[in-house]
mmCIF file of C-alpha atoms in Angstrom:
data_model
loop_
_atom_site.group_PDB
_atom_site.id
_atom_site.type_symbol
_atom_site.label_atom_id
_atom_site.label_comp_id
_atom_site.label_asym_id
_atom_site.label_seq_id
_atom_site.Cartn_x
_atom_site.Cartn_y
_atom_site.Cartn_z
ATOM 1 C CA UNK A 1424 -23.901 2.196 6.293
ATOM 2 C CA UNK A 1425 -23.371 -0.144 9.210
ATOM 3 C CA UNK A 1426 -20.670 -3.302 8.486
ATOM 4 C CA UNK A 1427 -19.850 -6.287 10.397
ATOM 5 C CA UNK A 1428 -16.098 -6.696 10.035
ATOM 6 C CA UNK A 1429 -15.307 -10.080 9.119
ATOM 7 C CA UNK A 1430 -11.331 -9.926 7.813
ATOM 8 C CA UNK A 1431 -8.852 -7.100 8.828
ATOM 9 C CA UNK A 1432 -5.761 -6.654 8.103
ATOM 10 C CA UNK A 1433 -2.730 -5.000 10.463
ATOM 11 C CA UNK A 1434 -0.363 -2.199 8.569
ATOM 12 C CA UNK A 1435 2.721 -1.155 9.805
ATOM 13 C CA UNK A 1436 1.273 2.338 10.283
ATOM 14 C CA UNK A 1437 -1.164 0.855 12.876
ATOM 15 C CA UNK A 1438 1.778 -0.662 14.519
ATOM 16 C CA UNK A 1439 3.027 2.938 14.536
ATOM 17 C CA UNK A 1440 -0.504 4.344 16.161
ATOM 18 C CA UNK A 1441 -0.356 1.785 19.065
ATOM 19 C CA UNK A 1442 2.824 3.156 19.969
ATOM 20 C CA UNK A 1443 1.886 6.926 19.857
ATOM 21 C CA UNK A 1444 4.365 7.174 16.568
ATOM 22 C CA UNK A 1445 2.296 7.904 13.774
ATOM 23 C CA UNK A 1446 2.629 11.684 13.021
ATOM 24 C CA UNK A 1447 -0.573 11.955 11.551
ATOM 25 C CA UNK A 1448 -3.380 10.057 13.716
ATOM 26 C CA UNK A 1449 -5.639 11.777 16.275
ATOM 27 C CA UNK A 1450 -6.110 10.078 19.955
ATOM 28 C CA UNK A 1451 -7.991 8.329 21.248
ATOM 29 C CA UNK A 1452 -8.148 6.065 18.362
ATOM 30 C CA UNK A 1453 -9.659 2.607 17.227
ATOM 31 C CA UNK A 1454 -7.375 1.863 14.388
ATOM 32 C CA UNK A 1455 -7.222 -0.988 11.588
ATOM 33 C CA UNK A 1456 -8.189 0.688 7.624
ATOM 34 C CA UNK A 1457 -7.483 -2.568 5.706
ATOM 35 C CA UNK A 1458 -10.954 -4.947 6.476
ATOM 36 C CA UNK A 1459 -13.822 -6.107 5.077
ATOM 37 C CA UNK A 1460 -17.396 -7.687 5.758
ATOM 38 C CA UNK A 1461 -21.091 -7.787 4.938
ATOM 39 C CA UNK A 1462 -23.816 -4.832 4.888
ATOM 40 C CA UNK A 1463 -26.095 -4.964 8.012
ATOM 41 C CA UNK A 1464 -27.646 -1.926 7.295
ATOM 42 C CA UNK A 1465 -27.939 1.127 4.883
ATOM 43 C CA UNK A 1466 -28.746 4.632 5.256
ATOM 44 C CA UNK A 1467 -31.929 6.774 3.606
ATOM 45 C CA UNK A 1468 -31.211 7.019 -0.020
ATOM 46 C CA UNK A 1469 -28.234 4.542 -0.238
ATOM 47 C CA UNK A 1470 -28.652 3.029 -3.529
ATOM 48 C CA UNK A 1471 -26.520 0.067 -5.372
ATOM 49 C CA UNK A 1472 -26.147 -1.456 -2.021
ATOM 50 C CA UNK A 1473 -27.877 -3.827 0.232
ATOM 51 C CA UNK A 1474 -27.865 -5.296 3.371
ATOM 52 C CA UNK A 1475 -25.886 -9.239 3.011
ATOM 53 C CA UNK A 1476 -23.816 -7.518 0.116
ATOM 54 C CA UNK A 1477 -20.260 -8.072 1.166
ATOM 55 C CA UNK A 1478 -17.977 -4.905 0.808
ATOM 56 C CA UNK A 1479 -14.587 -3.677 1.075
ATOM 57 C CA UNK A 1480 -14.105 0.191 2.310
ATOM 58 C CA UNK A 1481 -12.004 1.971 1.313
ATOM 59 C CA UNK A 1482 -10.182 4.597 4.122
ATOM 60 C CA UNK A 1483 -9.966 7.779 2.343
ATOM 61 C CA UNK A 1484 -12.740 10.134 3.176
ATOM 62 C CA UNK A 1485 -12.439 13.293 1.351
ATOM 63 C CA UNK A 1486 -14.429 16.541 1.434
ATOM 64 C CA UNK A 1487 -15.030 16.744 -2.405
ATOM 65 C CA UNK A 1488 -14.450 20.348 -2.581
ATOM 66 C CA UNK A 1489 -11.640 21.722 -1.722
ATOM 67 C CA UNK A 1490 -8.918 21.696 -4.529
ATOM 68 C CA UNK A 1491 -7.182 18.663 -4.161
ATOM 69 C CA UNK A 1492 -10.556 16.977 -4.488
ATOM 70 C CA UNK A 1493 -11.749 18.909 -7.954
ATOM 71 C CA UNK A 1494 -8.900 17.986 -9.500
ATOM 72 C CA UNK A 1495 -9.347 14.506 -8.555
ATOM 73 C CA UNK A 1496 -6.793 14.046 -5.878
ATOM 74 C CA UNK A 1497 -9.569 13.295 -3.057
ATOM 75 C CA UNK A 1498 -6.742 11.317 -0.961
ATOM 76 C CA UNK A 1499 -4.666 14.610 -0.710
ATOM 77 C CA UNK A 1500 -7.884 16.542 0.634
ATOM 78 C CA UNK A 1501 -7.486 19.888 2.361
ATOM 79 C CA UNK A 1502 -10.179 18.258 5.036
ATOM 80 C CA UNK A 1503 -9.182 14.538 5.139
ATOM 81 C CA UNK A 1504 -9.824 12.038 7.042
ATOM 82 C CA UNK A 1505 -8.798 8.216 7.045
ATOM 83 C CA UNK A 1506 -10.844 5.719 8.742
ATOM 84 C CA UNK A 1507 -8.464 4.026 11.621
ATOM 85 C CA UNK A 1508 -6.222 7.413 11.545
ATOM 86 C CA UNK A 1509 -8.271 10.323 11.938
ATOM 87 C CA UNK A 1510 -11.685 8.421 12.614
ATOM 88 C CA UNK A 1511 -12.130 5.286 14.061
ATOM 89 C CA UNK A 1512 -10.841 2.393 11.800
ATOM 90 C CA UNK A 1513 -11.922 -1.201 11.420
ATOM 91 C CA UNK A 1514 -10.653 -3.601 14.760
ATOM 92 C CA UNK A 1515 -13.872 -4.024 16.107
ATOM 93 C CA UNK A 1516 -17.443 -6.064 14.901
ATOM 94 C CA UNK A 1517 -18.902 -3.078 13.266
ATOM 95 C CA UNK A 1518 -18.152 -0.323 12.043
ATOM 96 C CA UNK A 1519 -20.030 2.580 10.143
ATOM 97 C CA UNK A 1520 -18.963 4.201 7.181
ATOM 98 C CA UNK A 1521 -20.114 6.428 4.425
ATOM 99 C CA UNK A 1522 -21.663 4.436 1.531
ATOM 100 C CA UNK A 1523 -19.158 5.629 -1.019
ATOM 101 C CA UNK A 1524 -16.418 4.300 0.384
ATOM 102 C CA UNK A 1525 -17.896 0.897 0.453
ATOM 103 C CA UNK A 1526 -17.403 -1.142 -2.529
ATOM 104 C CA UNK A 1527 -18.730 -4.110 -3.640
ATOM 105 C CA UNK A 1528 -17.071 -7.796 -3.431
ATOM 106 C CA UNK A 1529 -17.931 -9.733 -6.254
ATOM 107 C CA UNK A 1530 -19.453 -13.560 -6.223
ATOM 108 C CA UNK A 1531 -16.377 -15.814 -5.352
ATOM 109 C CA UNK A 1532 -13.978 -13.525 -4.025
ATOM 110 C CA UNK A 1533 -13.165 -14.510 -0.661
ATOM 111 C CA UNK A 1534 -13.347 -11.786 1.855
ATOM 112 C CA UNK A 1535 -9.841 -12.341 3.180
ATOM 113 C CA UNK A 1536 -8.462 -11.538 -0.697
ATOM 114 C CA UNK A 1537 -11.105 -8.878 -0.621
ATOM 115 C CA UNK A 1538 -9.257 -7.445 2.691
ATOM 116 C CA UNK A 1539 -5.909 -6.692 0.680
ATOM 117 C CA UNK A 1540 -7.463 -4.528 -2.093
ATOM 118 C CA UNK A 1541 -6.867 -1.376 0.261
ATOM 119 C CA UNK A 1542 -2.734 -2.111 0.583
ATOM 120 C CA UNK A 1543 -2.693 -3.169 -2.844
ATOM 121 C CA UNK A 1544 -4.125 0.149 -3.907
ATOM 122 C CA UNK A 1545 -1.307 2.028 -2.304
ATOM 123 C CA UNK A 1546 1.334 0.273 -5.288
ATOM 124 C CA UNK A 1547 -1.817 0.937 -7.571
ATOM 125 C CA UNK A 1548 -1.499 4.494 -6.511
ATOM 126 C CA UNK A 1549 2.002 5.506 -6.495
ATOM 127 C CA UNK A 1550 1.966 3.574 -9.976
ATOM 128 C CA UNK A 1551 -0.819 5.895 -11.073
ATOM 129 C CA UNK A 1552 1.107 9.192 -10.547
ATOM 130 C CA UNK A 1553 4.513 7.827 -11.848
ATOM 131 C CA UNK A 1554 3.243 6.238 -14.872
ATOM 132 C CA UNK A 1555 3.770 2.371 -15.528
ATOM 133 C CA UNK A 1556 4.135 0.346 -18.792
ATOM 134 C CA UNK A 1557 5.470 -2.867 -20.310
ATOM 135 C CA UNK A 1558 9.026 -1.008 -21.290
ATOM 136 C CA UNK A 1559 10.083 0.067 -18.099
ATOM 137 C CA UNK A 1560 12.831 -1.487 -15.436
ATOM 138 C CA UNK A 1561 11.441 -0.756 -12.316
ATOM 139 C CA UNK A 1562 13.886 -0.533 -9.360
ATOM 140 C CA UNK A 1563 11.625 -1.026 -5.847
ATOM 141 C CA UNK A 1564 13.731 -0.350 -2.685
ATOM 142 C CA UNK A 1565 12.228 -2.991 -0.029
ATOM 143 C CA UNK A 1566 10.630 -6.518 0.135
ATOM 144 C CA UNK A 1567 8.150 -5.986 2.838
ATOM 145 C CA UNK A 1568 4.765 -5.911 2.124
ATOM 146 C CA UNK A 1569 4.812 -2.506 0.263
ATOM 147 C CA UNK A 1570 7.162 -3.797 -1.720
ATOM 148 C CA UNK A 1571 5.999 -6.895 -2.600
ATOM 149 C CA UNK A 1572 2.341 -5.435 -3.785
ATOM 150 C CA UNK A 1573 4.257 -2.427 -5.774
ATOM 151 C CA UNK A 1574 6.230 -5.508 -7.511
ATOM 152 C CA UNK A 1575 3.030 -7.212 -8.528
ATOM 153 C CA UNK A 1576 1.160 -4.447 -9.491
ATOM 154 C CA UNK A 1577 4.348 -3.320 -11.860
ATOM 155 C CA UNK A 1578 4.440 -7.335 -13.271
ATOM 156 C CA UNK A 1579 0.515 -7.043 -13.927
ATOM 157 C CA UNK A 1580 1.460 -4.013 -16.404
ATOM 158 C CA UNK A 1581 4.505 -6.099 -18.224
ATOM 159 C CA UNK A 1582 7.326 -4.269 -16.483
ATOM 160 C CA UNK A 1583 10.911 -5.786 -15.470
ATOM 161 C CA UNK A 1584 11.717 -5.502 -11.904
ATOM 162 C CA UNK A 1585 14.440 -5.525 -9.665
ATOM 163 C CA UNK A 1586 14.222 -5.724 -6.112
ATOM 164 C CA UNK A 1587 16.356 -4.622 -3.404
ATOM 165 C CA UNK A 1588 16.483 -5.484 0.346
ATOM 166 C CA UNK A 1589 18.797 -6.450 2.973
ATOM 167 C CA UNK A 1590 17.298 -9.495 4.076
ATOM 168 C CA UNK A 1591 17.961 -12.457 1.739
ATOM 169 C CA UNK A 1592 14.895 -14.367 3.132
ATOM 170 C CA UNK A 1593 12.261 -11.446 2.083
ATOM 171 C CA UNK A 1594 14.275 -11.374 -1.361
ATOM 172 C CA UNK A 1595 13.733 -15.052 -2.073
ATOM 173 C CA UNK A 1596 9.711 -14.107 -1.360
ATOM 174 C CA UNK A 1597 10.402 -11.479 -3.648
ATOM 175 C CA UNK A 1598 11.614 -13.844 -5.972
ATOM 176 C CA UNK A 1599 8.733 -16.352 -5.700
ATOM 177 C CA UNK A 1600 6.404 -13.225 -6.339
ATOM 178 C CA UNK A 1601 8.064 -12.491 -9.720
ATOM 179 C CA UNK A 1602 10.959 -10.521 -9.461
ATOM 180 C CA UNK A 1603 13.156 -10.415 -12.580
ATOM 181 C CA UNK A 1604 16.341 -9.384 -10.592
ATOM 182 C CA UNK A 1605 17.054 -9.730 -6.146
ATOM 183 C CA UNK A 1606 19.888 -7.629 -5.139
ATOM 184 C CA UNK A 1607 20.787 -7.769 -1.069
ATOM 185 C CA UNK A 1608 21.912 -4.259 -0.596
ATOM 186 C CA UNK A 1609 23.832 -5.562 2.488
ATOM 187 C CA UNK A 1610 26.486 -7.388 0.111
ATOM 188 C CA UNK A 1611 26.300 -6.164 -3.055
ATOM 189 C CA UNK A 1612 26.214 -2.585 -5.115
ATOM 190 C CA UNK A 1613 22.497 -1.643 -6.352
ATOM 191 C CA UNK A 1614 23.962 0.636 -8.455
ATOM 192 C CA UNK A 1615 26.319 -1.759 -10.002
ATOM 193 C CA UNK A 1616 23.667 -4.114 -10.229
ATOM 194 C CA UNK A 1617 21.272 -1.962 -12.194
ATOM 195 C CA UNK A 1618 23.813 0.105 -14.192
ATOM 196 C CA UNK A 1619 22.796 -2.218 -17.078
ATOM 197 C CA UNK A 1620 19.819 -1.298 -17.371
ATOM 198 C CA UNK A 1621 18.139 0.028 -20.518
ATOM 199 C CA UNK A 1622 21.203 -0.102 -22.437
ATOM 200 C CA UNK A 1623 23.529 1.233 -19.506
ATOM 201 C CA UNK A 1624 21.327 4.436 -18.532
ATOM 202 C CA UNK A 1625 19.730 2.949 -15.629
ATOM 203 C CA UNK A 1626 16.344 2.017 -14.494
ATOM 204 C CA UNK A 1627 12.945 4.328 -15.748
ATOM 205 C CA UNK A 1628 11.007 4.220 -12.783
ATOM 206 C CA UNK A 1629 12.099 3.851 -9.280
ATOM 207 C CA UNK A 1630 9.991 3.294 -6.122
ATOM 208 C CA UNK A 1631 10.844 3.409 -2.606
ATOM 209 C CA UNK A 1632 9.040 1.258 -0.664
ATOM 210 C CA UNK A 1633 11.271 1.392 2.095
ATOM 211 C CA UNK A 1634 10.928 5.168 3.660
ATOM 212 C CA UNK A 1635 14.790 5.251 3.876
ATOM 213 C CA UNK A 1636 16.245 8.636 3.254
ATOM 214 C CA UNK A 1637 19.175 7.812 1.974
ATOM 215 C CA UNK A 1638 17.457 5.845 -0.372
ATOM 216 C CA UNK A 1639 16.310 8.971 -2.141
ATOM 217 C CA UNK A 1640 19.640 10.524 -3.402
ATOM 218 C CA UNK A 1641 20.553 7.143 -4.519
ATOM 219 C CA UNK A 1642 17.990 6.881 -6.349
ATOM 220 C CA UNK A 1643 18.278 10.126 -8.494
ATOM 221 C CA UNK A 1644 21.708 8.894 -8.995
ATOM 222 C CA UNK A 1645 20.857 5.838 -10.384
ATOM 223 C CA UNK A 1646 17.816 6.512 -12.758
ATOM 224 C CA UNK A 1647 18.182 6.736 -16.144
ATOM 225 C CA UNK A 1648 17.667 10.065 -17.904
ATOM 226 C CA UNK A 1649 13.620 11.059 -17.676
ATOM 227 C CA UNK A 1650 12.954 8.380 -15.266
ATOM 228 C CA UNK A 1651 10.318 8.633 -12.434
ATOM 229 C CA UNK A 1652 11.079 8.262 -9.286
ATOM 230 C CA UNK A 1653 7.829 7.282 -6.131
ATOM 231 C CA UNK A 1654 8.272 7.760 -2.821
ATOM 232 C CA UNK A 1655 5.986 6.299 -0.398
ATOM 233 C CA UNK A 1656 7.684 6.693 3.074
ATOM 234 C CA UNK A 1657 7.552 9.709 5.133
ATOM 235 C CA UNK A 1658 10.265 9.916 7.460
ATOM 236 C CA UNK A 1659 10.463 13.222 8.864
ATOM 237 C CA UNK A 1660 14.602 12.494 8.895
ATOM 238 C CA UNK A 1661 16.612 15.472 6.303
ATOM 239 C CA UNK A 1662 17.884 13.276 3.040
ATOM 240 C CA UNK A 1663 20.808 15.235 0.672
ATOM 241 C CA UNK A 1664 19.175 15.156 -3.098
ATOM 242 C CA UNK A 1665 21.184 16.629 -5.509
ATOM 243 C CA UNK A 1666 19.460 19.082 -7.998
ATOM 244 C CA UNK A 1667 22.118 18.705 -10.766
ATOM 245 C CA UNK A 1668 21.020 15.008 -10.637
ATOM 246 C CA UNK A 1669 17.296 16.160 -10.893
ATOM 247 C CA UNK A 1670 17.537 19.093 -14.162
ATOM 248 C CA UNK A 1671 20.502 16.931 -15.830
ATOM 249 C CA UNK A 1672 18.098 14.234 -16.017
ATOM 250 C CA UNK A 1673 15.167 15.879 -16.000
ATOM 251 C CA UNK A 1674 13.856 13.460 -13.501
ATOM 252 C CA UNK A 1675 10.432 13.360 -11.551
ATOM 253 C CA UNK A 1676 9.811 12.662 -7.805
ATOM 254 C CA UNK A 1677 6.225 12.144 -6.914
ATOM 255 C CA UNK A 1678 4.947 11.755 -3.875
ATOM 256 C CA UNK A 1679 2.153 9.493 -2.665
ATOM 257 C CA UNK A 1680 -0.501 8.872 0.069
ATOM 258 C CA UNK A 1681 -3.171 6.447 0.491
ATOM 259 C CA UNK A 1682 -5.504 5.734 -2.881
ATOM 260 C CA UNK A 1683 -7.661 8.029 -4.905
ATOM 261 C CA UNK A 1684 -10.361 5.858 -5.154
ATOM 262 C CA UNK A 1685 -8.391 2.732 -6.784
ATOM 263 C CA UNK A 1686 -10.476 0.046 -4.775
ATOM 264 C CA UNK A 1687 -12.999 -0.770 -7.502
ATOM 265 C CA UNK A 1688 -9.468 -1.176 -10.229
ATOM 266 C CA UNK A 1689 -7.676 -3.355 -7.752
ATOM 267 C CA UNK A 1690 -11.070 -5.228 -6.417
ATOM 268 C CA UNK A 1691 -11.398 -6.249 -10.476
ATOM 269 C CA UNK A 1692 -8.075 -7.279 -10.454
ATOM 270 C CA UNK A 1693 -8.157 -9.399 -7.645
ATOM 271 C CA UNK A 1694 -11.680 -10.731 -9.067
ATOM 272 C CA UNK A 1695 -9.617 -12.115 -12.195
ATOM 273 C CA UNK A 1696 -6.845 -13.428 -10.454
ATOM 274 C CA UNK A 1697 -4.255 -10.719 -11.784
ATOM 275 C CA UNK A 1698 -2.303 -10.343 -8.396
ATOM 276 C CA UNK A 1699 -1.491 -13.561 -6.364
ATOM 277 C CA UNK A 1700 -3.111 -12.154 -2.973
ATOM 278 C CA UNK A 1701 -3.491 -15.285 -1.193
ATOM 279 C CA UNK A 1702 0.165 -15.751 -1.018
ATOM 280 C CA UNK A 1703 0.688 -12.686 1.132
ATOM 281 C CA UNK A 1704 -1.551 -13.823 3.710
ATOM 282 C CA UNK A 1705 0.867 -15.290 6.089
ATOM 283 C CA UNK A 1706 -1.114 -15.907 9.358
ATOM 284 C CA UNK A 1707 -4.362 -15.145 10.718
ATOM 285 C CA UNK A 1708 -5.197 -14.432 14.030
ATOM 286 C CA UNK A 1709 -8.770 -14.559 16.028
ATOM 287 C CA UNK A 1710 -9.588 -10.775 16.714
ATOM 288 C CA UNK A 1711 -9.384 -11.905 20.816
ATOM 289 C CA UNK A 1712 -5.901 -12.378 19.602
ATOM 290 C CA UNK A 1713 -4.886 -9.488 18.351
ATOM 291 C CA UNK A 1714 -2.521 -9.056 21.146
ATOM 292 C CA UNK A 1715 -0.007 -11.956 19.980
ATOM 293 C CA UNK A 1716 -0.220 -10.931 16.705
ATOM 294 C CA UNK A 1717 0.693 -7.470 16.893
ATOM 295 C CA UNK A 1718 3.660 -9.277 19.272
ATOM 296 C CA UNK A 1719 4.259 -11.724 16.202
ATOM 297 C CA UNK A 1720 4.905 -8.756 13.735
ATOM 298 C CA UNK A 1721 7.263 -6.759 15.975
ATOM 299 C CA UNK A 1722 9.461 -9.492 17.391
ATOM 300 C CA UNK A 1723 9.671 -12.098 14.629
ATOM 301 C CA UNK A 1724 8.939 -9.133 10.979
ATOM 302 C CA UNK A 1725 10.658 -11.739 8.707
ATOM 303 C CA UNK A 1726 8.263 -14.022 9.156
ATOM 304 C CA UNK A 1727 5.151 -12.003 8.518
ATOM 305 C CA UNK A 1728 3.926 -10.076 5.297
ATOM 306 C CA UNK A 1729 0.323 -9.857 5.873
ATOM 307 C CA UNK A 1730 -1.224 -10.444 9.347
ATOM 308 C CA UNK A 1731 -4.796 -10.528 9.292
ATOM 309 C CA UNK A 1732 -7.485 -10.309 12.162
ATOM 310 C CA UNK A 1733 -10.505 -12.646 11.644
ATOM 311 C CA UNK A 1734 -13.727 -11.475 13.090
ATOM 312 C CA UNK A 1735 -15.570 -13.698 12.378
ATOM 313 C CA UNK A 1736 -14.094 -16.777 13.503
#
């Protein structure tokens, strides 16, 4: 189906395409995988959707048959491909993508909220594979953007949270977005400041939103016995992890990329006004301006969570 972008949102992984970085895109390459906009036109037998129906799409195109994708793990597919990565993504006035990666935006749901589904389904997914619940303490390593969607996807299931960063300006937004506990890694101990945690044994769940890799061993060190423990950087940089830590705990590390298909869960939730998107939205450029606000985002981070690219305008 054919879409004309209206809202698009810039990653820091299409920060790391422009400058040649990113280990897994293919060049040349238009990038941007976080946008949104109305149907122009659908293909023979496309069904559910219409031309004027607004959409979000989601990135992830999978083959469906290879193994990952039986078992359901379509955004781990022996054959994928991400739109703005592997194909070409979303910064431009249309763009064409398969019609099941399209999904709907309901009535009253404006398309620049609709825009964030995709990052927000990155915390929906790494919550997915660790498990999430109202009784655990969730330690999240970082207060950038990843962070700050992990925290309020862990809030919308009842968990505590405690956030770590060094910057005490992203903390504060941290803060404002629900954090039970800020710690500023750059003056105090995080594992001090969590040691009390469920009764002295540590937090249950720990996610690193940071892609640090000394974050990891720290982490297995800290969690309490049975705790899970995400990881959503990929630095290719060596980390020391300590398998005493890991069998005297019995502790799990998952891994986790993209979304398996989340968008419709975290479209719903933005429909009901579960997450507080509109807060994370901290400028919007014209596309023609795209320029100054990749610019904005590399020399002045602290001041940006989500940049967005209007289209439209």
């Amino acid at each position: 189906m054919q879409i004309r972008v209206q809202r698009a949102g810039i990653c820091g992984s299409d920060l790391h395409i422009f400058h040649g970085s990113n280990p897994f895109a293919k060049y040349p390459r238009i990038i941007g995988h976080e946008f949104a906009g109305q149907v122009e036109a659908v293909g023979e037998g496309v069904e559910g959707t219409a031309p004027g129906d607004r959409v979000v799409v989601d990135p992830v195109v999978s083959c469906g048959h290879c193994y990952a994708c039986r078992i359901g793990r379509s955004n781990v597919c022996g054959r994928l491909e991400v739109l703005g990565v592997h194909r070409d993504g979303g910064f431009r006035d249309r763009v064409t993508v398969p019609a099941a990666n399209a999904v709907k935006v309901p009535d009253g749901l404006p398309i620049e909220l609709a825009a964030l589904a995709e990052p927000f389904s990155i915390a929906a997914n790494v919550l997915t594979r660790t498990g999430i619940d109202a009784g655990d303490s969730v330690l999240i390593y970082g207060a950038g953007t990843v962070g700050l969607t992990v925290l309020q996807v862990a809030k919308l299931h009842g968990a505590r949270c405690i956030v770590t960063d060094l910057d005490a300006a992203r903390l504060e937004r941290a803060r404002s977005f629900g954090a039970d506990v800020v710690v500023n890694s750059g003056t105090h101990s995080v594992p001090e400041a969590v040691a009390g945690e469920h009764d002295g044994l540590g937090p249950s769940l720990v996610i690193d939103g940071a892609g640090v890799p000394a974050l990891l061993e720290e982490a297995c060190r800290v969690a309490s016995p049975a705790a899970r423990i995400g990881i959503l950087g990929f630095s290719p940089a060596p980390c020391n992890v300590s398998q005493q830590e890991i069998v005297k705990k019995e502790l799990t590390l998952v891994g986790s990329r993209l979304n398996r298909r989340l968008l419709p869960q975290v479209v719903q939730w933005l429909a009901e006004g579960r997450l507080r998107p509109a807060a994370m939205i901290t400028q919007t450029f014209a596309a023609a301006d795209a320029p100054a606000a990749f610019e904005l985002i590399e020399k002045d981070p602290g001041s940006t969570v989500k940049v967005q690219l209007a289209f439209d305008a």
